[in-house]
CSV table of C-alpha atoms in Angstrom, one decimal:
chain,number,residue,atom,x,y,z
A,1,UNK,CA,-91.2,224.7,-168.7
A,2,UNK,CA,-88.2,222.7,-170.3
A,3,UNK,CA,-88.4,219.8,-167.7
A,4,UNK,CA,-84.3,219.2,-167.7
A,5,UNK,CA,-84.1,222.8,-167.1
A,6,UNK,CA,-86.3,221.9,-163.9
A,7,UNK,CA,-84.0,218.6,-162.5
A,8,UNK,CA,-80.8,220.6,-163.5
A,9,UNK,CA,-79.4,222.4,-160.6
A,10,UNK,CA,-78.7,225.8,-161.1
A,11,UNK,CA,-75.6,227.0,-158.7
A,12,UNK,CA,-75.2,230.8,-160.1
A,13,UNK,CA,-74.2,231.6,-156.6
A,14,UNK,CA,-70.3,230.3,-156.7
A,15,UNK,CA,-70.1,232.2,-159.6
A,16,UNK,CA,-71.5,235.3,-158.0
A,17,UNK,CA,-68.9,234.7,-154.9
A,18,UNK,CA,-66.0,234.9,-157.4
A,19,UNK,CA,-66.8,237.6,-159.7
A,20,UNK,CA,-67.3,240.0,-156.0
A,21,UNK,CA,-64.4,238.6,-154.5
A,22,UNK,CA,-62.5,239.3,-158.1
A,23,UNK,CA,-64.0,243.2,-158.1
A,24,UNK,CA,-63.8,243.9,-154.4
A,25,UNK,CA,-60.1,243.3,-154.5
A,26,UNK,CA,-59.2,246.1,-157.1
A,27,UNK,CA,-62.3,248.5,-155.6
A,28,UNK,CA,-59.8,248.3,-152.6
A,29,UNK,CA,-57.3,249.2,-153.9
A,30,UNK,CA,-58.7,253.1,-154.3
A,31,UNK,CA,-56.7,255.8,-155.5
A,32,UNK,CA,-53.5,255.6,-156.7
A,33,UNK,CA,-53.7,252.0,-157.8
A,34,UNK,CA,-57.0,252.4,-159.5
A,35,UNK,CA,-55.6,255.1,-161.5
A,36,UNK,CA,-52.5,253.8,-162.8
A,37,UNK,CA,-54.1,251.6,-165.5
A,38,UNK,CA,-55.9,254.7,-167.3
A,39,UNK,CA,-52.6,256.7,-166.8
A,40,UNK,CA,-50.3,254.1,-168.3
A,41,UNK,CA,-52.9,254.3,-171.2
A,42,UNK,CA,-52.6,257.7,-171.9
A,43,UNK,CA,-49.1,257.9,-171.5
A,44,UNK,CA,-49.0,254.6,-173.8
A,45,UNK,CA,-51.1,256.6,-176.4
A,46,UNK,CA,-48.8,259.8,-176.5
A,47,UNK,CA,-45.9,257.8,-177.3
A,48,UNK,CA,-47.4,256.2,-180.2
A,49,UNK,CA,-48.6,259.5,-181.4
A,50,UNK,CA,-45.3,260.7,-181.1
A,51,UNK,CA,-44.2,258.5,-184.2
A,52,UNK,CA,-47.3,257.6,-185.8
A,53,UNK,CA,-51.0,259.4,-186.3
A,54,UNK,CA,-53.2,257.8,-184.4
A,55,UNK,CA,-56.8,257.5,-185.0
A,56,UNK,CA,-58.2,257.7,-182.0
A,57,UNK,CA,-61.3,255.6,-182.9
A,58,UNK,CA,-59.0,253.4,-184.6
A,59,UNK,CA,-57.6,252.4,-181.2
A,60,UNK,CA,-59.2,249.4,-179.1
A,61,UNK,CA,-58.6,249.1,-175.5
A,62,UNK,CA,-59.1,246.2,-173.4
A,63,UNK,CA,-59.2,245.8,-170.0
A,64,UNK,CA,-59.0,242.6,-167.9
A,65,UNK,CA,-59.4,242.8,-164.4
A,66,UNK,CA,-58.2,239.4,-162.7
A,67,UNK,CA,-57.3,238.0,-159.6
A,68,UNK,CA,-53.8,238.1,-159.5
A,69,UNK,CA,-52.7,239.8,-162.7
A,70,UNK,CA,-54.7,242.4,-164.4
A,71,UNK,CA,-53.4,242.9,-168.3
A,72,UNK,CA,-54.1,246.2,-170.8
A,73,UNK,CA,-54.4,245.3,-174.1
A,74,UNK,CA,-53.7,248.3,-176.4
A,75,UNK,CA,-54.6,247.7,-180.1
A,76,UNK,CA,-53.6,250.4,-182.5
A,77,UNK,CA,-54.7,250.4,-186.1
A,78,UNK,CA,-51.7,250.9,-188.4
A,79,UNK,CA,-52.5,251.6,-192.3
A,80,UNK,CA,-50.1,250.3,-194.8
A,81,UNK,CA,-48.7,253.4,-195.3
A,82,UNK,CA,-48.2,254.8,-191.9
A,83,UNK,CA,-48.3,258.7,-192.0
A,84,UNK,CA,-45.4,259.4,-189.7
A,85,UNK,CA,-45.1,262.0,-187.5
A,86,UNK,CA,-42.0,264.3,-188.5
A,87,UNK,CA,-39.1,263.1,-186.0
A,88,UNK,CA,-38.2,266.6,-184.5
A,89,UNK,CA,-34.5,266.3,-185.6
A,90,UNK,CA,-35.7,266.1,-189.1
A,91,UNK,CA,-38.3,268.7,-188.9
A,92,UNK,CA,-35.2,271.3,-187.8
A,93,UNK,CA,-33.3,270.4,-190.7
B,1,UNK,CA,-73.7,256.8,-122.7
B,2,UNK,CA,-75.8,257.2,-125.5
B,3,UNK,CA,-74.8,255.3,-128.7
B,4,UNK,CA,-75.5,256.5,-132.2
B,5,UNK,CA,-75.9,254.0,-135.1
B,6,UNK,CA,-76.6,254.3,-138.6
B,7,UNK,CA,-78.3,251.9,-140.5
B,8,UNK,CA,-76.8,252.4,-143.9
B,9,UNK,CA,-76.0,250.0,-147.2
B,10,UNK,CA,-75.2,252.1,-150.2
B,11,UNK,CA,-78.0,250.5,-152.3
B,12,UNK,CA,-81.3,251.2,-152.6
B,13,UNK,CA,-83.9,248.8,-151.5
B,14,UNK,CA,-82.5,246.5,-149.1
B,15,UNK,CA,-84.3,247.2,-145.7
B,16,UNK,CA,-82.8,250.0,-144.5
B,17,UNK,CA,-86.1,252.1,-143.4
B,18,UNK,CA,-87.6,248.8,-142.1
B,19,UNK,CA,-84.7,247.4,-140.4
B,20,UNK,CA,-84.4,251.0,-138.8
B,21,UNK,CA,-87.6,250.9,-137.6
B,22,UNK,CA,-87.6,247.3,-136.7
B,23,UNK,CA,-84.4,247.6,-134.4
B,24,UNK,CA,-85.6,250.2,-132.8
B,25,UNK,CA,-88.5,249.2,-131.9
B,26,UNK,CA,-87.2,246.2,-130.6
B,27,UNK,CA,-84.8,248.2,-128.5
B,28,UNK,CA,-87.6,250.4,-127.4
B,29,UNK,CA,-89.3,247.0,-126.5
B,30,UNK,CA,-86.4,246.1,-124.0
B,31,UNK,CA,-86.4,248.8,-121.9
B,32,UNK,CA,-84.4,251.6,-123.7
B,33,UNK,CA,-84.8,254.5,-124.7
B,34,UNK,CA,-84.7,255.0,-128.9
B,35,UNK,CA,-85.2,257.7,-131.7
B,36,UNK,CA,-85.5,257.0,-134.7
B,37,UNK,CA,-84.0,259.7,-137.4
B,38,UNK,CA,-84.7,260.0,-140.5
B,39,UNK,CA,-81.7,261.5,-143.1
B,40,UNK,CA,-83.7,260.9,-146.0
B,41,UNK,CA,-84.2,264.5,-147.0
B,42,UNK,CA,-87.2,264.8,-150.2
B,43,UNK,CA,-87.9,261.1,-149.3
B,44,UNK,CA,-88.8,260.6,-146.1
B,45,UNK,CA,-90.1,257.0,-145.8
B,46,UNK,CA,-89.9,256.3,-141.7
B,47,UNK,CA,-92.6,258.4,-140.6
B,48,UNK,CA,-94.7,255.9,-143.0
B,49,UNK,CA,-93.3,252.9,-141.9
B,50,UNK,CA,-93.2,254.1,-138.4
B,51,UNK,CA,-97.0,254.8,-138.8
B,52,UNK,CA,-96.3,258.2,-138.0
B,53,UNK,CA,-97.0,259.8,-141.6
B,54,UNK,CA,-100.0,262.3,-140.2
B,55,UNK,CA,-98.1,263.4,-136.7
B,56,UNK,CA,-95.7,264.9,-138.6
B,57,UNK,CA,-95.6,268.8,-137.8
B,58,UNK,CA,-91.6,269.7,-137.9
B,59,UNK,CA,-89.0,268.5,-139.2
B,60,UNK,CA,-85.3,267.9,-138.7
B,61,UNK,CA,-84.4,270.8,-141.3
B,62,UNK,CA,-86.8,272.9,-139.3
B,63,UNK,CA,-84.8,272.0,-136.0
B,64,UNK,CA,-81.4,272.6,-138.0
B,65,UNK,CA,-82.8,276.6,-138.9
B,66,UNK,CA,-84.3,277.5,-135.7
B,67,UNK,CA,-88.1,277.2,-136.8
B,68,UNK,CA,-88.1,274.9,-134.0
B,69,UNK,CA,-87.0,274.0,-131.1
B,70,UNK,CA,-86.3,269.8,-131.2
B,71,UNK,CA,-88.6,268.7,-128.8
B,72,UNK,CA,-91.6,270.0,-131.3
B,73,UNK,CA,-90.1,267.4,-133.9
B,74,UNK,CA,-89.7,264.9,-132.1
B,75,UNK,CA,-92.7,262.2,-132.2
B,76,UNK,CA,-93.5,259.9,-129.7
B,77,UNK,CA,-94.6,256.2,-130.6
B,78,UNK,CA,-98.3,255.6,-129.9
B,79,UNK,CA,-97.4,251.8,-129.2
B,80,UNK,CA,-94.2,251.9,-127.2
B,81,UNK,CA,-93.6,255.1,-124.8
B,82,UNK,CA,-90.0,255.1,-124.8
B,83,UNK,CA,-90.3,255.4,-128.3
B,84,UNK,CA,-89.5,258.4,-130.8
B,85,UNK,CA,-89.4,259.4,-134.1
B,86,UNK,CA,-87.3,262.6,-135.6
B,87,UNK,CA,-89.0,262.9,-139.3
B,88,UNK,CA,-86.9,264.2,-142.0
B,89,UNK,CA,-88.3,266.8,-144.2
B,90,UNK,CA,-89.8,266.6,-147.6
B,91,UNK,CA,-89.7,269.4,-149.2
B,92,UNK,CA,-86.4,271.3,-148.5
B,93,UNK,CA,-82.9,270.6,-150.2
B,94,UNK,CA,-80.1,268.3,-148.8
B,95,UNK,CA,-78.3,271.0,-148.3
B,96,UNK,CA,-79.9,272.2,-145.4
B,97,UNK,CA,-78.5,269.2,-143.9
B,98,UNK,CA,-75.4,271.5,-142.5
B,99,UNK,CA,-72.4,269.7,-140.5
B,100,UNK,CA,-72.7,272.0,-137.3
B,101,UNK,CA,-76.3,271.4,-137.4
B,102,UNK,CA,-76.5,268.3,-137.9
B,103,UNK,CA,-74.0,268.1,-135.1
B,104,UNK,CA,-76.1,269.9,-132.4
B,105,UNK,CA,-79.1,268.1,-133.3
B,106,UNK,CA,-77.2,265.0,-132.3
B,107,UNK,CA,-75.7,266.5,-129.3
B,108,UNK,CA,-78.8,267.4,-128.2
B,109,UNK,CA,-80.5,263.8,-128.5
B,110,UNK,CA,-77.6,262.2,-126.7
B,111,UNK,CA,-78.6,263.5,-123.6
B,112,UNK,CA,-82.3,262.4,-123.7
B,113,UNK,CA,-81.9,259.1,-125.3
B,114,UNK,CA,-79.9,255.7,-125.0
B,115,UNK,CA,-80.1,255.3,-128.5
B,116,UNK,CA,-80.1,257.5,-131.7
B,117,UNK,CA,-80.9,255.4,-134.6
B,118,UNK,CA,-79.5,257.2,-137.5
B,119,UNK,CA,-81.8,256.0,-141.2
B,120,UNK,CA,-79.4,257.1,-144.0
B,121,UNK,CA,-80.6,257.4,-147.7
B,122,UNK,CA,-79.1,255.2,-150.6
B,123,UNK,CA,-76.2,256.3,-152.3
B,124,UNK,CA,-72.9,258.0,-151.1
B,125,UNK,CA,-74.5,261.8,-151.0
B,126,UNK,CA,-74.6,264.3,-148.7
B,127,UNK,CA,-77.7,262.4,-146.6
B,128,UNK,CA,-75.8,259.3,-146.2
B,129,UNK,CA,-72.7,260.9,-145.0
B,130,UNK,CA,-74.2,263.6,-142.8
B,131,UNK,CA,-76.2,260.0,-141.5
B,132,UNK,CA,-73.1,258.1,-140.7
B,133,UNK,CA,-70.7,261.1,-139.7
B,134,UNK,CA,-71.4,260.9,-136.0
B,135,UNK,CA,-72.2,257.1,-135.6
B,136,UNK,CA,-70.5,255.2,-133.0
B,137,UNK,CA,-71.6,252.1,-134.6
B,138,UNK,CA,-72.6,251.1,-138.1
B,139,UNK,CA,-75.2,248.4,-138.8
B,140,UNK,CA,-74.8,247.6,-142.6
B,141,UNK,CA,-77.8,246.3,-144.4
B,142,UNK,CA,-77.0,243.7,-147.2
B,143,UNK,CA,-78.7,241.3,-149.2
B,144,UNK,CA,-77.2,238.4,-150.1
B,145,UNK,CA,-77.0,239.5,-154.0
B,146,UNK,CA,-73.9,240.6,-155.9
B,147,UNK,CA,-74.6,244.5,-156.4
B,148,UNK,CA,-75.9,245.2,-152.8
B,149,UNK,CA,-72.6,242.9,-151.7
B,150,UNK,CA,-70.3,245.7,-153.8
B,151,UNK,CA,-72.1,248.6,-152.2
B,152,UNK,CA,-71.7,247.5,-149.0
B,153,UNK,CA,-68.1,247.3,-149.7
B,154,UNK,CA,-67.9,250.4,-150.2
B,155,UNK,CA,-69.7,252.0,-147.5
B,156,UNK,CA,-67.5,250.0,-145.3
B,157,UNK,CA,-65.0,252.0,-146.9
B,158,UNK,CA,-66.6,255.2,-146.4
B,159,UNK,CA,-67.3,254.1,-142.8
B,160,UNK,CA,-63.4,253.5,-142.1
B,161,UNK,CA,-62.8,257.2,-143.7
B,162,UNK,CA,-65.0,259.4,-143.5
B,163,UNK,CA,-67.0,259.4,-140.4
B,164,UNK,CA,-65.8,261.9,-137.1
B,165,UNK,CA,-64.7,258.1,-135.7
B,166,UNK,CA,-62.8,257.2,-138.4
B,167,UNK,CA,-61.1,260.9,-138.5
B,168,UNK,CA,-59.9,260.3,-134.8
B,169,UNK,CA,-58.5,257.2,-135.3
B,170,UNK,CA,-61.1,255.7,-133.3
B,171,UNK,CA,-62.5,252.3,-134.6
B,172,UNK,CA,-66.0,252.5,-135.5
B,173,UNK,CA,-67.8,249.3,-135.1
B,174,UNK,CA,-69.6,247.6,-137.6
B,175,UNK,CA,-72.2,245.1,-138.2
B,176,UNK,CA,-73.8,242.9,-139.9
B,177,UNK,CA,-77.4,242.5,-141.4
B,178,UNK,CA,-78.2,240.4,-143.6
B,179,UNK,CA,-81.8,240.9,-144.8
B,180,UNK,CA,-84.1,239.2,-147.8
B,181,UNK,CA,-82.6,236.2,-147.0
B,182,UNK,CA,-84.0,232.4,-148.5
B,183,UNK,CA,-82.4,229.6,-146.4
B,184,UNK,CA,-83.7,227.5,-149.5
B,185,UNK,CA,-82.0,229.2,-152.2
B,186,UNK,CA,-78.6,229.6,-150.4
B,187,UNK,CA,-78.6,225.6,-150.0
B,188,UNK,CA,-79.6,224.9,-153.0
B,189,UNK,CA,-76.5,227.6,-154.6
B,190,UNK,CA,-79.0,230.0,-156.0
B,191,UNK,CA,-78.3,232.3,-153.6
B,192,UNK,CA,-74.9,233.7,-152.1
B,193,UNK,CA,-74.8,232.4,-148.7
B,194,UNK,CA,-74.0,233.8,-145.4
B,195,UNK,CA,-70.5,232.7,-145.1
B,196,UNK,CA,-70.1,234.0,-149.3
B,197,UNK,CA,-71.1,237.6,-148.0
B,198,UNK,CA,-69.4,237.2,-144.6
B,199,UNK,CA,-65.9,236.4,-145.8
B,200,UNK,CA,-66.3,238.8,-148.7
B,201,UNK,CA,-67.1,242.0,-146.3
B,202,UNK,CA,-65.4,241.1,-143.4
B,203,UNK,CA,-67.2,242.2,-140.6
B,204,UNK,CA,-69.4,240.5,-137.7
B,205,UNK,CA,-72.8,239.3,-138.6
B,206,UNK,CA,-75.3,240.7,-136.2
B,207,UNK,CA,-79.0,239.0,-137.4
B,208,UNK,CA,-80.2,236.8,-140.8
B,209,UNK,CA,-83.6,238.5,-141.5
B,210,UNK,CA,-85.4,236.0,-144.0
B,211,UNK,CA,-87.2,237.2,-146.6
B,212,UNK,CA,-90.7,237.5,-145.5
B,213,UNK,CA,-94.5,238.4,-146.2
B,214,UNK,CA,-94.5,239.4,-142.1
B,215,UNK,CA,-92.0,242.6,-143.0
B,216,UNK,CA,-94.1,243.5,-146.1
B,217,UNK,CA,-97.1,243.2,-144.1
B,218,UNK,CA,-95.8,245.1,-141.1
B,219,UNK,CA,-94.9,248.0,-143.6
B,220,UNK,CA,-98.3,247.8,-144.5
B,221,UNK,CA,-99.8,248.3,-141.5
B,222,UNK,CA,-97.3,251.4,-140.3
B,223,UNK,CA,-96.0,249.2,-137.4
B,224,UNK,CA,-92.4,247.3,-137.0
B,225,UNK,CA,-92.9,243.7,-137.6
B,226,UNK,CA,-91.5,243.5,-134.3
B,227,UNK,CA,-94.4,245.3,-132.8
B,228,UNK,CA,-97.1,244.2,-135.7
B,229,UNK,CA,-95.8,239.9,-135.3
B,230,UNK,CA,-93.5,239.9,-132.6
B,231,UNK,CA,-93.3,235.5,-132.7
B,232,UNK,CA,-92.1,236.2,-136.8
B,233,UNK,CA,-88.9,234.6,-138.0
B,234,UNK,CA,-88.4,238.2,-139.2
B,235,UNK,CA,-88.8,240.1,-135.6
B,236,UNK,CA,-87.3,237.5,-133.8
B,237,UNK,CA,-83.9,238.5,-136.0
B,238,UNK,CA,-84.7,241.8,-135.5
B,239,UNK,CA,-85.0,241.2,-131.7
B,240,UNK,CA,-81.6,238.7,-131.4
B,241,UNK,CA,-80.1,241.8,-133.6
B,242,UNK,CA,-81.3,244.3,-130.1
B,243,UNK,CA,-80.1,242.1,-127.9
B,244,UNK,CA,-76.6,241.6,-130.1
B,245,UNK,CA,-76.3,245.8,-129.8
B,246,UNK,CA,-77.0,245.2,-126.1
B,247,UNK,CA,-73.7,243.3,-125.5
B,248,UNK,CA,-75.3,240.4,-125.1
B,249,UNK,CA,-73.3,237.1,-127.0
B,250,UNK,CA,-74.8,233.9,-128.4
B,251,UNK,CA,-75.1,232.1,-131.8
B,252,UNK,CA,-76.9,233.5,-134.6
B,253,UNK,CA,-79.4,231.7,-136.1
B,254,UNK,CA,-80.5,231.0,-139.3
B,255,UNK,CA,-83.9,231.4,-140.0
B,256,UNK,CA,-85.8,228.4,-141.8
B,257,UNK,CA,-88.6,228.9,-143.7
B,258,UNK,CA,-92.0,227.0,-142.2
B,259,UNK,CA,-94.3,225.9,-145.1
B,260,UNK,CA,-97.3,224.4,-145.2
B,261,UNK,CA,-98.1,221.0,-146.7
B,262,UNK,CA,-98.4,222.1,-149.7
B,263,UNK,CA,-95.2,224.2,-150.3
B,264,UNK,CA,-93.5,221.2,-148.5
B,265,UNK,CA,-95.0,219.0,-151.2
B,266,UNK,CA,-93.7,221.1,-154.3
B,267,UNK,CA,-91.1,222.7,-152.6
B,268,UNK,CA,-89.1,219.4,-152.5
B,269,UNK,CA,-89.6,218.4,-155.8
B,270,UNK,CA,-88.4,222.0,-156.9
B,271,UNK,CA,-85.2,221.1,-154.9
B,272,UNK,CA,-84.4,217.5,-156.5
């Protein structure tokens, strides 16, 4: 056995404290609240396609749950030459 | 007037079955009169930790369709008279765990006992909430370890929501039990400790069980540890916990490990 590993003191539980105390507060939440992230990503996502084809693999979603402010990161592949989606006004014409 | 508790935690593993049959007992061993019931339907562990494994002729499933009548199912403790066991079954499916049966069966039990000591299953299935539906009070089983903290987070949830109690708008009480629990660890920050878990879930502590050879021993044997080593550190939580559901008040201790000369020896030098 690594004998600093021994003498060093290993305190994993403060950690463990915060990461619960992090979780439990948007577990709470249940329902609506819980919800509203996926919805604003789906809703998010139709817009785009509105304009632009999306890949759907090509998108990367990140999700990071903290304390007080929670942020969705939505990262959309564009190629150089974005295939746009016919604006409606131009498709009636 | 009879009280029902459940002894429930959402995980798997963390004393539920032996904490069941631990308070029980100890309640049994103070005068009142206890069944244990087992909700575990396909697996049943309390008639084994009970030590009641070959006595079992009916079940609570046979009870629920009429094969028969309750008194057959129930088993009386060999140790403690006032003492019973209500086995769950083995072999049928959760679903003949029905709501109206369930119901009578615990109507029925309220008039011969003090106590109806509910044993739910892990997870939030039908067992679990057919177990905790008709509590009066909730003991929650936790060890102090981040996934069994979550869980009980949510049954507390559950607790507050789904149970006849919480549909009322009556409060359900809830407690605390803390089990697998190393005084060492916790000091030395390996190990949540009791205040982490207690301001986390929010709800009175009612006994620190310490993580101990005596309960694995006990489960062993077929007897509660408060039956099989009543001077433990382990049944002397569980028996502070009876006297806690009793209305009685004082201080909960926590229990310290005793080592011998040896583990004192190394057990220090661990900790520097």
């Amino acid at each position: 056995m690594n004998l600093m590993a021994m003498f060093r003191r290993q305190r994993s539980a403060p950690v463990a404290r915060e990461r619960l105390q992090v979780l439990l507060a948007h577990e709470r939440m249940a329902g609506s609240h819980s919800e509203l992230l996926n919805q604003l990503r789906e809703e998010i996502l139709e817009v785009i396609a509105k304009h632009i084809k999306v890949d759907r693999e090509k998108v990367n979603i990140k999700l990071d749950r903290g304390a007080d402010v929670s942020t969705l990161e939505i990262d959309v592949e564009m190629p150089a030459a974005i295939p746009l989606v016919r604006a409606r006004g131009a498709a009636a014409a | 007037m009879a009280k029902v508790l459940v002894v429930t935690s959402g995980k798997g593993g963390v004393g539920k079955t032996t904490s069941t049959a631990a308070l029980g007992a100890a309640l049994a061993q103070a005068g009142e009169n206890v069944v244990v019931v087992d909700f575990d339907v396909g697996l049943r562990n309390l008639d084994l930790v009970m030590g009641a494994e070959r006595r079992v002729v009916y079940d609570m499933i046979n009870v629920i369709q009429g094969d028969a009548k309750l008194a057959q199912a129930l088993i009386r403790d060999k140790r403690v008279d006032n003492l019973s066991l209500l086995p769950a079954s083995q072999t049928r499916d959760k679903d003949a765990l029905t709501n109206e049966g369930v119901a009578k069966i615990i109507e029925q039990l309220r008039e011969k006992f003090d106590w109806i000591i509910c044993d739910s299953p892990a997870g939030i299935e039908k067992g679990a909430m057919m177990a905790m539906r008709y509590a009066d009070i909730a003991v929650v089983v936790t060890n102090p370890e981040v996934s069994s903290v979550r869980d009980s987070d949510r049954i507390i949830g559950m607790l507050d929501s789904k149970t006849l109690k919480a549909e009322r708008d009556e409060r359900m009480e809830k407690h605390l039990l803390l089990t697998r629990f190393d005084a060492g660890r916790a000091a030395r920050g390996e190990m949540l400790k009791t205040e982490d878990v207690l301001e986390i879930l929010s709800i009175p502590l009612l006994a620190i069980v310490p993580e101990s050879v005596d309960v694995l021993n006990a489960s062993n044997l077929g007897s509660p540890v408060t039956l099989n080593n009543p001077t433990s550190a382990a049944a002397k939580a569980y028996f502070d916990a009876a006297r806690r559901l009793r209305g009685e008040q004082f201080e909960v201790s926590v229990p310290m490990q005793r080592k011998g000369f040896m583990g004192r020896l190394f057990g220090r030098r661990a900790v520097a």
